[in-house]
Amino acid sequence: MPIPRSPEQSASPRELVRERVYAQLREAILSGVLLPGERLDEGELRAWLGVSGTPIRQALHTLSLEGLVDTAPQSHSAVIAPRPEEAHDTLQTLGVLVVGATILTLPQLGGADRAALAELAAAVTVQHERGDIPSISKAAENYFGSLVRLCPNPVLNEVIAQAAPSLGYHVNVTYRALDADLAQLARDYTALSAALLVEDDARAIDLTKRIFSIGTASAA
């Protein structure tokens, strides 16, 4: 359970210890340092993080609410192990948030922002053609993250900031259950890039829905 530690992660005088512990554990889970199903022993965490049990328990409670940690009363905690049979539903849930941001964002974009997003969408196509799943995920996160940052609705932005990391983690862990057609996804991202450049917002929204399997039947 090698929790990364660096000077950049040290708490400032005003930062609460529990916030630092929460951030370190969350990053370790999302980055794959802590694996799905891995047991989180409080004693080991105290030794690695150099803190008492209280901020660790507080952090684990918050992470359990976010869907990243599984806790059982009077028992141990563990990194959540996403269920493959829920992969499609999780992808759609994430997609609903992203599509909402897309609908609100595209009409107010200028040419420079559209060009930048189109380039990021094209970069996803490149990774799909290479078939490198981690790189595909990273490129897609870059595209949709950039789009969300341009969204003019701060409430939606906050909801996505809170929910998307956990949803994305669940999708990334269970992606094999989605049985995704990488060739089709590559074509969709290519078309999305083109739609952004010509300001065909309706087409861009439809493609985003298809990327997240919104409006399609769940695989058997």
mmCIF file with all atom_site columns, C-alpha atoms in Angstrom:
data_model
loop_
_atom_site.group_PDB
_atom_site.id
_atom_site.type_symbol
_atom_site.label_atom_id
_atom_site.label_alt_id
_atom_site.label_comp_id
_atom_site.label_asym_id
_atom_site.label_entity_id
_atom_site.label_seq_id
_atom_site.pdbx_PDB_ins_code
_atom_site.Cartn_x
_atom_site.Cartn_y
_atom_site.Cartn_z
_atom_site.occupancy
_atom_site.B_iso_or_equiv
_atom_site.pdbx_formal_charge
_atom_site.auth_seq_id
_atom_site.auth_comp_id
_atom_site.auth_asym_id
_atom_site.auth_atom_id
_atom_site.pdbx_PDB_model_num
ATOM 1   C CA . MET A 1 1   ? 0.000   0.000  0.000   1.00 0.00 ? 1   MET A CA 1
ATOM 2   C CA . PRO A 1 2   ? 2.616   2.569  -1.094  1.00 0.00 ? 2   PRO A CA 1
ATOM 3   C CA . ILE A 1 3   ? 0.980   5.960  -0.596  1.00 0.00 ? 3   ILE A CA 1
ATOM 4   C CA . PRO A 1 4   ? 3.024   8.544  -2.528  1.00 0.00 ? 4   PRO A CA 1
ATOM 5   C CA . ARG A 1 5   ? 4.383   11.358 -0.393  1.00 0.00 ? 5   ARG A CA 1
ATOM 6   C CA . SER A 1 6   ? 6.071   14.497 -1.619  1.00 0.00 ? 6   SER A CA 1
ATOM 7   C CA . PRO A 1 7   ? 6.805   18.022 -0.372  1.00 0.00 ? 7   PRO A CA 1
ATOM 8   C CA . GLU A 1 8   ? 4.021   19.329 -2.609  1.00 0.00 ? 8   GLU A CA 1
ATOM 9   C CA . GLN A 1 9   ? 1.518   17.253 -0.629  1.00 0.00 ? 9   GLN A CA 1
ATOM 10  C CA . SER A 1 10  ? 2.550   18.656 2.744   1.00 0.00 ? 10  SER A CA 1
ATOM 11  C CA . ALA A 1 11  ? -0.169  20.518 4.593   1.00 0.00 ? 11  ALA A CA 1
ATOM 12  C CA . SER A 1 12  ? 0.075   24.285 4.776   1.00 0.00 ? 12  SER A CA 1
ATOM 13  C CA . PRO A 1 13  ? -0.389  25.872 8.214   1.00 0.00 ? 13  PRO A CA 1
ATOM 14  C CA . ARG A 1 14  ? -4.057  26.505 7.466   1.00 0.00 ? 14  ARG A CA 1
ATOM 15  C CA . GLU A 1 15  ? -4.797  23.181 5.814   1.00 0.00 ? 15  GLU A CA 1
ATOM 16  C CA . LEU A 1 16  ? -6.575  20.636 7.945   1.00 0.00 ? 16  LEU A CA 1
ATOM 17  C CA . VAL A 1 17  ? -4.805  17.322 8.316   1.00 0.00 ? 17  VAL A CA 1
ATOM 18  C CA . ARG A 1 18  ? -7.944  15.426 7.315   1.00 0.00 ? 18  ARG A CA 1
ATOM 19  C CA . GLU A 1 19  ? -8.052  17.322 4.027   1.00 0.00 ? 19  GLU A CA 1
ATOM 20  C CA . ARG A 1 20  ? -4.473  16.332 3.241   1.00 0.00 ? 20  ARG A CA 1
ATOM 21  C CA . VAL A 1 21  ? -5.137  12.709 4.164   1.00 0.00 ? 21  VAL A CA 1
ATOM 22  C CA . TYR A 1 22  ? -8.316  12.672 2.087   1.00 0.00 ? 22  TYR A CA 1
ATOM 23  C CA . ALA A 1 23  ? -6.494  14.142 -0.927  1.00 0.00 ? 23  ALA A CA 1
ATOM 24  C CA . GLN A 1 24  ? -3.631  11.646 -0.666  1.00 0.00 ? 24  GLN A CA 1
ATOM 25  C CA . LEU A 1 25  ? -5.893  8.618  -0.363  1.00 0.00 ? 25  LEU A CA 1
ATOM 26  C CA . ARG A 1 26  ? -8.190  9.812  -3.132  1.00 0.00 ? 26  ARG A CA 1
ATOM 27  C CA . GLU A 1 27  ? -5.285  10.376 -5.510  1.00 0.00 ? 27  GLU A CA 1
ATOM 28  C CA . ALA A 1 28  ? -3.798  6.988  -4.635  1.00 0.00 ? 28  ALA A CA 1
ATOM 29  C CA . ILE A 1 29  ? -7.100  5.297  -5.536  1.00 0.00 ? 29  ILE A CA 1
ATOM 30  C CA . LEU A 1 30  ? -7.728  7.244  -8.738  1.00 0.00 ? 30  LEU A CA 1
ATOM 31  C CA . SER A 1 31  ? -4.154  6.783  -9.954  1.00 0.00 ? 31  SER A CA 1
ATOM 32  C CA . GLY A 1 32  ? -4.162  3.040  -9.301  1.00 0.00 ? 32  GLY A CA 1
ATOM 33  C CA . VAL A 1 33  ? -1.563  3.067  -6.527  1.00 0.00 ? 33  VAL A CA 1
ATOM 34  C CA . LEU A 1 34  ? -4.263  1.507  -4.361  1.00 0.00 ? 34  LEU A CA 1
ATOM 35  C CA . LEU A 1 35  ? -5.967  -1.268 -6.308  1.00 0.00 ? 35  LEU A CA 1
ATOM 36  C CA . PRO A 1 36  ? -9.674  -2.165 -6.450  1.00 0.00 ? 36  PRO A CA 1
ATOM 37  C CA . GLY A 1 37  ? -10.531 -4.378 -3.499  1.00 0.00 ? 37  GLY A CA 1
ATOM 38  C CA . GLU A 1 38  ? -7.305  -3.593 -1.640  1.00 0.00 ? 38  GLU A CA 1
ATOM 39  C CA . ARG A 1 39  ? -7.776  -3.603 2.123   1.00 0.00 ? 39  ARG A CA 1
ATOM 40  C CA . LEU A 1 40  ? -7.108  -0.294 3.881   1.00 0.00 ? 40  LEU A CA 1
ATOM 41  C CA . ASP A 1 41  ? -5.599  -1.147 7.240   1.00 0.00 ? 41  ASP A CA 1
ATOM 42  C CA . GLU A 1 42  ? -5.759  1.810  9.615   1.00 0.00 ? 42  GLU A CA 1
ATOM 43  C CA . GLY A 1 43  ? -2.491  0.906  11.304  1.00 0.00 ? 43  GLY A CA 1
ATOM 44  C CA . GLU A 1 44  ? -0.638  0.757  7.996   1.00 0.00 ? 44  GLU A CA 1
ATOM 45  C CA . LEU A 1 45  ? -2.210  4.020  6.880   1.00 0.00 ? 45  LEU A CA 1
ATOM 46  C CA . ARG A 1 46  ? -1.140  5.717  10.112  1.00 0.00 ? 46  ARG A CA 1
ATOM 47  C CA . ALA A 1 47  ? 2.433   4.602  9.528   1.00 0.00 ? 47  ALA A CA 1
ATOM 48  C CA . TRP A 1 48  ? 2.530   5.666  5.880   1.00 0.00 ? 48  TRP A CA 1
ATOM 49  C CA . LEU A 1 49  ? 0.751   8.979  6.279   1.00 0.00 ? 49  LEU A CA 1
ATOM 50  C CA . GLY A 1 50  ? 2.235   9.898  9.644   1.00 0.00 ? 50  GLY A CA 1
ATOM 51  C CA . VAL A 1 51  ? -1.077  10.904 11.222  1.00 0.00 ? 51  VAL A CA 1
ATOM 52  C CA . SER A 1 52  ? -3.437  9.636  13.894  1.00 0.00 ? 52  SER A CA 1
ATOM 53  C CA . GLY A 1 53  ? -6.421  7.419  13.206  1.00 0.00 ? 53  GLY A CA 1
ATOM 54  C CA . THR A 1 54  ? -9.031  10.188 13.433  1.00 0.00 ? 54  THR A CA 1
ATOM 55  C CA . PRO A 1 55  ? -8.243  12.015 10.142  1.00 0.00 ? 55  PRO A CA 1
ATOM 56  C CA . ILE A 1 56  ? -7.842  8.663  8.403   1.00 0.00 ? 56  ILE A CA 1
ATOM 57  C CA . ARG A 1 57  ? -11.296 7.522  9.523   1.00 0.00 ? 57  ARG A CA 1
ATOM 58  C CA . GLN A 1 58  ? -12.744 10.882 8.482   1.00 0.00 ? 58  GLN A CA 1
ATOM 59  C CA . ALA A 1 59  ? -11.130 10.620 5.063   1.00 0.00 ? 59  ALA A CA 1
ATOM 60  C CA . LEU A 1 60  ? -12.299 7.045  4.574   1.00 0.00 ? 60  LEU A CA 1
ATOM 61  C CA . HIS A 1 61  ? -15.846 8.058  5.488   1.00 0.00 ? 61  HIS A CA 1
ATOM 62  C CA . THR A 1 62  ? -15.801 10.839 2.894   1.00 0.00 ? 62  THR A CA 1
ATOM 63  C CA . LEU A 1 63  ? -14.350 8.508  0.270   1.00 0.00 ? 63  LEU A CA 1
ATOM 64  C CA . SER A 1 64  ? -17.067 5.962  1.029   1.00 0.00 ? 64  SER A CA 1
ATOM 65  C CA . LEU A 1 65  ? -19.709 8.630  0.380   1.00 0.00 ? 65  LEU A CA 1
ATOM 66  C CA . GLU A 1 66  ? -18.012 9.347  -2.954  1.00 0.00 ? 66  GLU A CA 1
ATOM 67  C CA . GLY A 1 67  ? -18.109 5.694  -3.968  1.00 0.00 ? 67  GLY A CA 1
ATOM 68  C CA . LEU A 1 68  ? -14.373 5.075  -3.805  1.00 0.00 ? 68  LEU A CA 1
ATOM 69  C CA . VAL A 1 69  ? -14.117 3.130  -0.540  1.00 0.00 ? 69  VAL A CA 1
ATOM 70  C CA . ASP A 1 70  ? -16.214 0.296  0.831   1.00 0.00 ? 70  ASP A CA 1
ATOM 71  C CA . THR A 1 71  ? -16.615 0.340  4.608   1.00 0.00 ? 71  THR A CA 1
ATOM 72  C CA . ALA A 1 72  ? -18.293 -2.119 6.938   1.00 0.00 ? 72  ALA A CA 1
ATOM 73  C CA . PRO A 1 73  ? -19.177 -1.370 10.588  1.00 0.00 ? 73  PRO A CA 1
ATOM 74  C CA . GLN A 1 74  ? -16.767 -2.970 13.067  1.00 0.00 ? 74  GLN A CA 1
ATOM 75  C CA . SER A 1 75  ? -14.792 -4.323 10.135  1.00 0.00 ? 75  SER A CA 1
ATOM 76  C CA . HIS A 1 76  ? -12.159 -3.218 7.655   1.00 0.00 ? 76  HIS A CA 1
ATOM 77  C CA . SER A 1 77  ? -12.308 -0.710 4.833   1.00 0.00 ? 77  SER A CA 1
ATOM 78  C CA . ALA A 1 78  ? -11.223 -1.449 1.278   1.00 0.00 ? 78  ALA A CA 1
ATOM 79  C CA . VAL A 1 79  ? -10.925 0.301  -2.051  1.00 0.00 ? 79  VAL A CA 1
ATOM 80  C CA . ILE A 1 80  ? -14.223 -0.163 -3.823  1.00 0.00 ? 80  ILE A CA 1
ATOM 81  C CA . ALA A 1 81  ? -14.274 -2.954 -6.394  1.00 0.00 ? 81  ALA A CA 1
ATOM 82  C CA . PRO A 1 82  ? -16.642 -1.745 -9.132  1.00 0.00 ? 82  PRO A CA 1
ATOM 83  C CA . ARG A 1 83  ? -19.080 -4.330 -10.451 1.00 0.00 ? 83  ARG A CA 1
ATOM 84  C CA . PRO A 1 84  ? -18.726 -5.098 -14.169 1.00 0.00 ? 84  PRO A CA 1
ATOM 85  C CA . GLU A 1 85  ? -22.472 -5.573 -14.558 1.00 0.00 ? 85  GLU A CA 1
ATOM 86  C CA . GLU A 1 86  ? -22.949 -1.909 -13.599 1.00 0.00 ? 86  GLU A CA 1
ATOM 87  C CA . ALA A 1 87  ? -20.420 -0.572 -16.113 1.00 0.00 ? 87  ALA A CA 1
ATOM 88  C CA . HIS A 1 88  ? -22.983 0.459  -18.742 1.00 0.00 ? 88  HIS A CA 1
ATOM 89  C CA . ASP A 1 89  ? -25.226 2.247  -16.243 1.00 0.00 ? 89  ASP A CA 1
ATOM 90  C CA . THR A 1 90  ? -22.235 4.050  -14.749 1.00 0.00 ? 90  THR A CA 1
ATOM 91  C CA . LEU A 1 91  ? -21.046 5.159  -18.186 1.00 0.00 ? 91  LEU A CA 1
ATOM 92  C CA . GLN A 1 92  ? -24.508 6.536  -18.958 1.00 0.00 ? 92  GLN A CA 1
ATOM 93  C CA . THR A 1 93  ? -24.666 8.374  -15.628 1.00 0.00 ? 93  THR A CA 1
ATOM 94  C CA . LEU A 1 94  ? -21.369 10.079 -16.333 1.00 0.00 ? 94  LEU A CA 1
ATOM 95  C CA . GLY A 1 95  ? -22.594 10.799 -19.835 1.00 0.00 ? 95  GLY A CA 1
ATOM 96  C CA . VAL A 1 96  ? -25.747 12.543 -18.656 1.00 0.00 ? 96  VAL A CA 1
ATOM 97  C CA . LEU A 1 97  ? -23.592 15.036 -16.766 1.00 0.00 ? 97  LEU A CA 1
ATOM 98  C CA . VAL A 1 98  ? -21.232 15.538 -19.691 1.00 0.00 ? 98  VAL A CA 1
ATOM 99  C CA . VAL A 1 99  ? -24.031 15.907 -22.223 1.00 0.00 ? 99  VAL A CA 1
ATOM 100 C CA . GLY A 1 100 ? -25.656 18.522 -20.003 1.00 0.00 ? 100 GLY A CA 1
ATOM 101 C CA . ALA A 1 101 ? -22.406 20.474 -19.902 1.00 0.00 ? 101 ALA A CA 1
ATOM 102 C CA . THR A 1 102 ? -22.058 20.099 -23.673 1.00 0.00 ? 102 THR A CA 1
ATOM 103 C CA . ILE A 1 103 ? -25.552 21.472 -24.300 1.00 0.00 ? 103 ILE A CA 1
ATOM 104 C CA . LEU A 1 104 ? -24.882 24.516 -22.120 1.00 0.00 ? 104 LEU A CA 1
ATOM 105 C CA . THR A 1 105 ? -21.335 25.165 -23.296 1.00 0.00 ? 105 THR A CA 1
ATOM 106 C CA . LEU A 1 106 ? -21.261 24.859 -27.073 1.00 0.00 ? 106 LEU A CA 1
ATOM 107 C CA . PRO A 1 107 ? -23.596 27.782 -27.951 1.00 0.00 ? 107 PRO A CA 1
ATOM 108 C CA . GLN A 1 108 ? -21.370 30.279 -26.120 1.00 0.00 ? 108 GLN A CA 1
ATOM 109 C CA . LEU A 1 109 ? -18.008 29.123 -27.476 1.00 0.00 ? 109 LEU A CA 1
ATOM 110 C CA . GLY A 1 110 ? -15.822 31.304 -29.648 1.00 0.00 ? 110 GLY A CA 1
ATOM 111 C CA . GLY A 1 111 ? -13.693 30.112 -32.528 1.00 0.00 ? 111 GLY A CA 1
ATOM 112 C CA . ALA A 1 112 ? -10.501 29.687 -30.496 1.00 0.00 ? 112 ALA A CA 1
ATOM 113 C CA . ASP A 1 113 ? -12.188 27.544 -27.857 1.00 0.00 ? 113 ASP A CA 1
ATOM 114 C CA . ARG A 1 114 ? -13.900 25.435 -30.501 1.00 0.00 ? 114 ARG A CA 1
ATOM 115 C CA . ALA A 1 115 ? -10.606 24.872 -32.285 1.00 0.00 ? 115 ALA A CA 1
ATOM 116 C CA . ALA A 1 116 ? -8.927  23.859 -29.035 1.00 0.00 ? 116 ALA A CA 1
ATOM 117 C CA . LEU A 1 117 ? -11.695 21.384 -28.185 1.00 0.00 ? 117 LEU A CA 1
ATOM 118 C CA . ALA A 1 118 ? -11.660 20.008 -31.729 1.00 0.00 ? 118 ALA A CA 1
ATOM 119 C CA . GLU A 1 119 ? -7.936  19.346 -31.390 1.00 0.00 ? 119 GLU A CA 1
ATOM 120 C CA . LEU A 1 120 ? -8.485  17.524 -28.084 1.00 0.00 ? 120 LEU A CA 1
ATOM 121 C CA . ALA A 1 121 ? -11.265 15.412 -29.623 1.00 0.00 ? 121 ALA A CA 1
ATOM 122 C CA . ALA A 1 122 ? -8.967  14.515 -32.514 1.00 0.00 ? 122 ALA A CA 1
ATOM 123 C CA . ALA A 1 123 ? -6.312  13.464 -29.991 1.00 0.00 ? 123 ALA A CA 1
ATOM 124 C CA . VAL A 1 124 ? -8.768  10.919 -28.571 1.00 0.00 ? 124 VAL A CA 1
ATOM 125 C CA . THR A 1 125 ? -9.149  9.447  -32.048 1.00 0.00 ? 125 THR A CA 1
ATOM 126 C CA . VAL A 1 126 ? -5.395  8.933  -32.265 1.00 0.00 ? 126 VAL A CA 1
ATOM 127 C CA . GLN A 1 127 ? -5.356  6.968  -29.015 1.00 0.00 ? 127 GLN A CA 1
ATOM 128 C CA . HIS A 1 128 ? -8.342  4.871  -30.092 1.00 0.00 ? 128 HIS A CA 1
ATOM 129 C CA . GLU A 1 129 ? -6.505  3.929  -33.268 1.00 0.00 ? 129 GLU A CA 1
ATOM 130 C CA . ARG A 1 130 ? -3.533  2.822  -31.152 1.00 0.00 ? 130 ARG A CA 1
ATOM 131 C CA . GLY A 1 131 ? -5.792  0.771  -28.870 1.00 0.00 ? 131 GLY A CA 1
ATOM 132 C CA . ASP A 1 132 ? -4.053  1.939  -25.697 1.00 0.00 ? 132 ASP A CA 1
ATOM 133 C CA . ILE A 1 133 ? -6.884  1.956  -23.130 1.00 0.00 ? 133 ILE A CA 1
ATOM 134 C CA . PRO A 1 134 ? -5.153  4.080  -20.432 1.00 0.00 ? 134 PRO A CA 1
ATOM 135 C CA . SER A 1 135 ? -4.139  6.644  -23.058 1.00 0.00 ? 135 SER A CA 1
ATOM 136 C CA . ILE A 1 136 ? -7.664  6.642  -24.496 1.00 0.00 ? 136 ILE A CA 1
ATOM 137 C CA . SER A 1 137 ? -9.078  7.364  -21.035 1.00 0.00 ? 137 SER A CA 1
ATOM 138 C CA . LYS A 1 138 ? -6.561  10.142 -20.418 1.00 0.00 ? 138 LYS A CA 1
ATOM 139 C CA . ALA A 1 139 ? -7.229  11.800 -23.778 1.00 0.00 ? 139 ALA A CA 1
ATOM 140 C CA . ALA A 1 140 ? -11.001 11.606 -23.260 1.00 0.00 ? 140 ALA A CA 1
ATOM 141 C CA . GLU A 1 141 ? -10.641 13.094 -19.781 1.00 0.00 ? 141 GLU A CA 1
ATOM 142 C CA . ASN A 1 142 ? -8.605  15.952 -21.280 1.00 0.00 ? 142 ASN A CA 1
ATOM 143 C CA . TYR A 1 143 ? -11.326 16.674 -23.833 1.00 0.00 ? 143 TYR A CA 1
ATOM 144 C CA . PHE A 1 144 ? -14.337 16.483 -21.543 1.00 0.00 ? 144 PHE A CA 1
ATOM 145 C CA . GLY A 1 145 ? -12.505 18.158 -18.671 1.00 0.00 ? 145 GLY A CA 1
ATOM 146 C CA . SER A 1 146 ? -11.668 21.113 -20.912 1.00 0.00 ? 146 SER A CA 1
ATOM 147 C CA . LEU A 1 147 ? -15.268 21.313 -22.097 1.00 0.00 ? 147 LEU A CA 1
ATOM 148 C CA . VAL A 1 148 ? -16.615 21.282 -18.528 1.00 0.00 ? 148 VAL A CA 1
ATOM 149 C CA . ARG A 1 149 ? -14.211 24.061 -17.517 1.00 0.00 ? 149 ARG A CA 1
ATOM 150 C CA . LEU A 1 150 ? -15.803 26.203 -20.233 1.00 0.00 ? 150 LEU A CA 1
ATOM 151 C CA . CYS A 1 151 ? -19.333 25.465 -19.011 1.00 0.00 ? 151 CYS A CA 1
ATOM 152 C CA . PRO A 1 152 ? -21.096 28.670 -17.894 1.00 0.00 ? 152 PRO A CA 1
ATOM 153 C CA . ASN A 1 153 ? -23.185 26.904 -15.212 1.00 0.00 ? 153 ASN A CA 1
ATOM 154 C CA . PRO A 1 154 ? -21.233 26.870 -11.918 1.00 0.00 ? 154 PRO A CA 1
ATOM 155 C CA . VAL A 1 155 ? -23.749 24.594 -10.187 1.00 0.00 ? 155 VAL A CA 1
ATOM 156 C CA . LEU A 1 156 ? -23.362 21.907 -12.845 1.00 0.00 ? 156 LEU A CA 1
ATOM 157 C CA . ASN A 1 157 ? -19.600 22.378 -12.736 1.00 0.00 ? 157 ASN A CA 1
ATOM 158 C CA . GLU A 1 158 ? -19.608 21.683 -8.995  1.00 0.00 ? 158 GLU A CA 1
ATOM 159 C CA . VAL A 1 159 ? -21.788 18.587 -9.381  1.00 0.00 ? 159 VAL A CA 1
ATOM 160 C CA . ILE A 1 160 ? -19.477 17.223 -12.081 1.00 0.00 ? 160 ILE A CA 1
ATOM 161 C CA . ALA A 1 161 ? -16.377 18.009 -10.013 1.00 0.00 ? 161 ALA A CA 1
ATOM 162 C CA . GLN A 1 162 ? -17.811 15.989 -7.135  1.00 0.00 ? 162 GLN A CA 1
ATOM 163 C CA . ALA A 1 163 ? -19.242 13.056 -9.084  1.00 0.00 ? 163 ALA A CA 1
ATOM 164 C CA . ALA A 1 164 ? -17.109 12.610 -12.190 1.00 0.00 ? 164 ALA A CA 1
ATOM 165 C CA . PRO A 1 165 ? -13.883 11.293 -10.577 1.00 0.00 ? 165 PRO A CA 1
ATOM 166 C CA . SER A 1 166 ? -15.688 8.404  -8.875  1.00 0.00 ? 166 SER A CA 1
ATOM 167 C CA . LEU A 1 167 ? -17.842 7.631  -11.913 1.00 0.00 ? 167 LEU A CA 1
ATOM 168 C CA . GLY A 1 168 ? -14.804 7.766  -14.168 1.00 0.00 ? 168 GLY A CA 1
ATOM 169 C CA . TYR A 1 169 ? -12.913 5.452  -11.831 1.00 0.00 ? 169 TYR A CA 1
ATOM 170 C CA . HIS A 1 170 ? -15.738 2.901  -11.921 1.00 0.00 ? 170 HIS A CA 1
ATOM 171 C CA . VAL A 1 171 ? -15.873 3.055  -15.725 1.00 0.00 ? 171 VAL A CA 1
ATOM 172 C CA . ASN A 1 172 ? -12.104 2.735  -16.126 1.00 0.00 ? 172 ASN A CA 1
ATOM 173 C CA . VAL A 1 173 ? -11.917 -0.295 -13.836 1.00 0.00 ? 173 VAL A CA 1
ATOM 174 C CA . THR A 1 174 ? -14.775 -2.116 -15.565 1.00 0.00 ? 174 THR A CA 1
ATOM 175 C CA . TYR A 1 175 ? -14.216 -0.958 -19.151 1.00 0.00 ? 175 TYR A CA 1
ATOM 176 C CA . ARG A 1 176 ? -13.825 -4.515 -20.462 1.00 0.00 ? 176 ARG A CA 1
ATOM 177 C CA . ALA A 1 177 ? -17.451 -5.198 -19.543 1.00 0.00 ? 177 ALA A CA 1
ATOM 178 C CA . LEU A 1 178 ? -18.530 -2.430 -21.924 1.00 0.00 ? 178 LEU A CA 1
ATOM 179 C CA . ASP A 1 179 ? -17.181 -4.386 -24.910 1.00 0.00 ? 179 ASP A CA 1
ATOM 180 C CA . ALA A 1 180 ? -16.584 -1.065 -26.639 1.00 0.00 ? 180 ALA A CA 1
ATOM 181 C CA . ASP A 1 181 ? -16.085 -0.870 -30.395 1.00 0.00 ? 181 ASP A CA 1
ATOM 182 C CA . LEU A 1 182 ? -12.835 1.128  -30.492 1.00 0.00 ? 182 LEU A CA 1
ATOM 183 C CA . ALA A 1 183 ? -13.010 1.619  -34.261 1.00 0.00 ? 183 ALA A CA 1
ATOM 184 C CA . GLN A 1 184 ? -16.493 3.134  -33.993 1.00 0.00 ? 184 GLN A CA 1
ATOM 185 C CA . LEU A 1 185 ? -15.448 5.335  -31.086 1.00 0.00 ? 185 LEU A CA 1
ATOM 186 C CA . ALA A 1 186 ? -12.506 6.592  -33.145 1.00 0.00 ? 186 ALA A CA 1
ATOM 187 C CA . ARG A 1 187 ? -14.911 7.542  -35.927 1.00 0.00 ? 187 ARG A CA 1
ATOM 188 C CA . ASP A 1 188 ? -17.226 9.249  -33.428 1.00 0.00 ? 188 ASP A CA 1
ATOM 189 C CA . TYR A 1 189 ? -14.427 11.396 -32.006 1.00 0.00 ? 189 TYR A CA 1
ATOM 190 C CA . THR A 1 190 ? -13.284 12.294 -35.527 1.00 0.00 ? 190 THR A CA 1
ATOM 191 C CA . ALA A 1 191 ? -16.835 13.369 -36.373 1.00 0.00 ? 191 ALA A CA 1
ATOM 192 C CA . LEU A 1 192 ? -17.078 15.241 -33.067 1.00 0.00 ? 192 LEU A CA 1
ATOM 193 C CA . SER A 1 193 ? -13.928 17.189 -33.882 1.00 0.00 ? 193 SER A CA 1
ATOM 194 C CA . ALA A 1 194 ? -15.333 18.125 -37.285 1.00 0.00 ? 194 ALA A CA 1
ATOM 195 C CA . ALA A 1 195 ? -18.723 19.124 -35.835 1.00 0.00 ? 195 ALA A CA 1
ATOM 196 C CA . LEU A 1 196 ? -17.055 21.462 -33.351 1.00 0.00 ? 196 LEU A CA 1
ATOM 197 C CA . LEU A 1 197 ? -15.134 23.241 -36.099 1.00 0.00 ? 197 LEU A CA 1
ATOM 198 C CA . VAL A 1 198 ? -18.205 23.842 -38.289 1.00 0.00 ? 198 VAL A CA 1
ATOM 199 C CA . GLU A 1 199 ? -20.381 24.800 -35.267 1.00 0.00 ? 199 GLU A CA 1
ATOM 200 C CA . ASP A 1 200 ? -22.795 21.911 -35.795 1.00 0.00 ? 200 ASP A CA 1
ATOM 201 C CA . ASP A 1 201 ? -23.776 21.784 -32.136 1.00 0.00 ? 201 ASP A CA 1
ATOM 202 C CA . ALA A 1 202 ? -26.680 19.382 -32.604 1.00 0.00 ? 202 ALA A CA 1
ATOM 203 C CA . ARG A 1 203 ? -24.349 16.886 -34.256 1.00 0.00 ? 203 ARG A CA 1
ATOM 204 C CA . ALA A 1 204 ? -21.742 17.319 -31.503 1.00 0.00 ? 204 ALA A CA 1
ATOM 205 C CA . ILE A 1 205 ? -24.375 16.676 -28.825 1.00 0.00 ? 205 ILE A CA 1
ATOM 206 C CA . ASP A 1 206 ? -25.672 13.565 -30.596 1.00 0.00 ? 206 ASP A CA 1
ATOM 207 C CA . LEU A 1 207 ? -22.140 12.207 -30.924 1.00 0.00 ? 207 LEU A CA 1
ATOM 208 C CA . THR A 1 208 ? -21.463 12.836 -27.245 1.00 0.00 ? 208 THR A CA 1
ATOM 209 C CA . LYS A 1 209 ? -24.603 10.890 -26.376 1.00 0.00 ? 209 LYS A CA 1
ATOM 210 C CA . ARG A 1 210 ? -23.455 8.004  -28.535 1.00 0.00 ? 210 ARG A CA 1
ATOM 211 C CA . ILE A 1 211 ? -19.979 7.994  -26.976 1.00 0.00 ? 211 ILE A CA 1
ATOM 212 C CA . PHE A 1 212 ? -21.613 7.514  -23.562 1.00 0.00 ? 212 PHE A CA 1
ATOM 213 C CA . SER A 1 213 ? -24.168 4.984  -24.872 1.00 0.00 ? 213 SER A CA 1
ATOM 214 C CA . ILE A 1 214 ? -27.083 7.279  -24.059 1.00 0.00 ? 214 ILE A CA 1
ATOM 215 C CA . GLY A 1 215 ? -30.110 6.135  -25.994 1.00 0.00 ? 215 GLY A CA 1
ATOM 216 C CA . THR A 1 216 ? -28.643 2.697  -26.638 1.00 0.00 ? 216 THR A CA 1
ATOM 217 C CA . ALA A 1 217 ? -29.607 -0.595 -25.065 1.00 0.00 ? 217 ALA A CA 1
ATOM 218 C CA . SER A 1 218 ? -27.422 -2.121 -22.401 1.00 0.00 ? 218 SER A CA 1
ATOM 219 C CA . ALA A 1 219 ? -25.295 -5.008 -23.583 1.00 0.00 ? 219 ALA A CA 1
ATOM 220 C CA . ALA A 1 220 ? -26.576 -8.400 -22.520 1.00 0.00 ? 220 ALA A CA 1
#
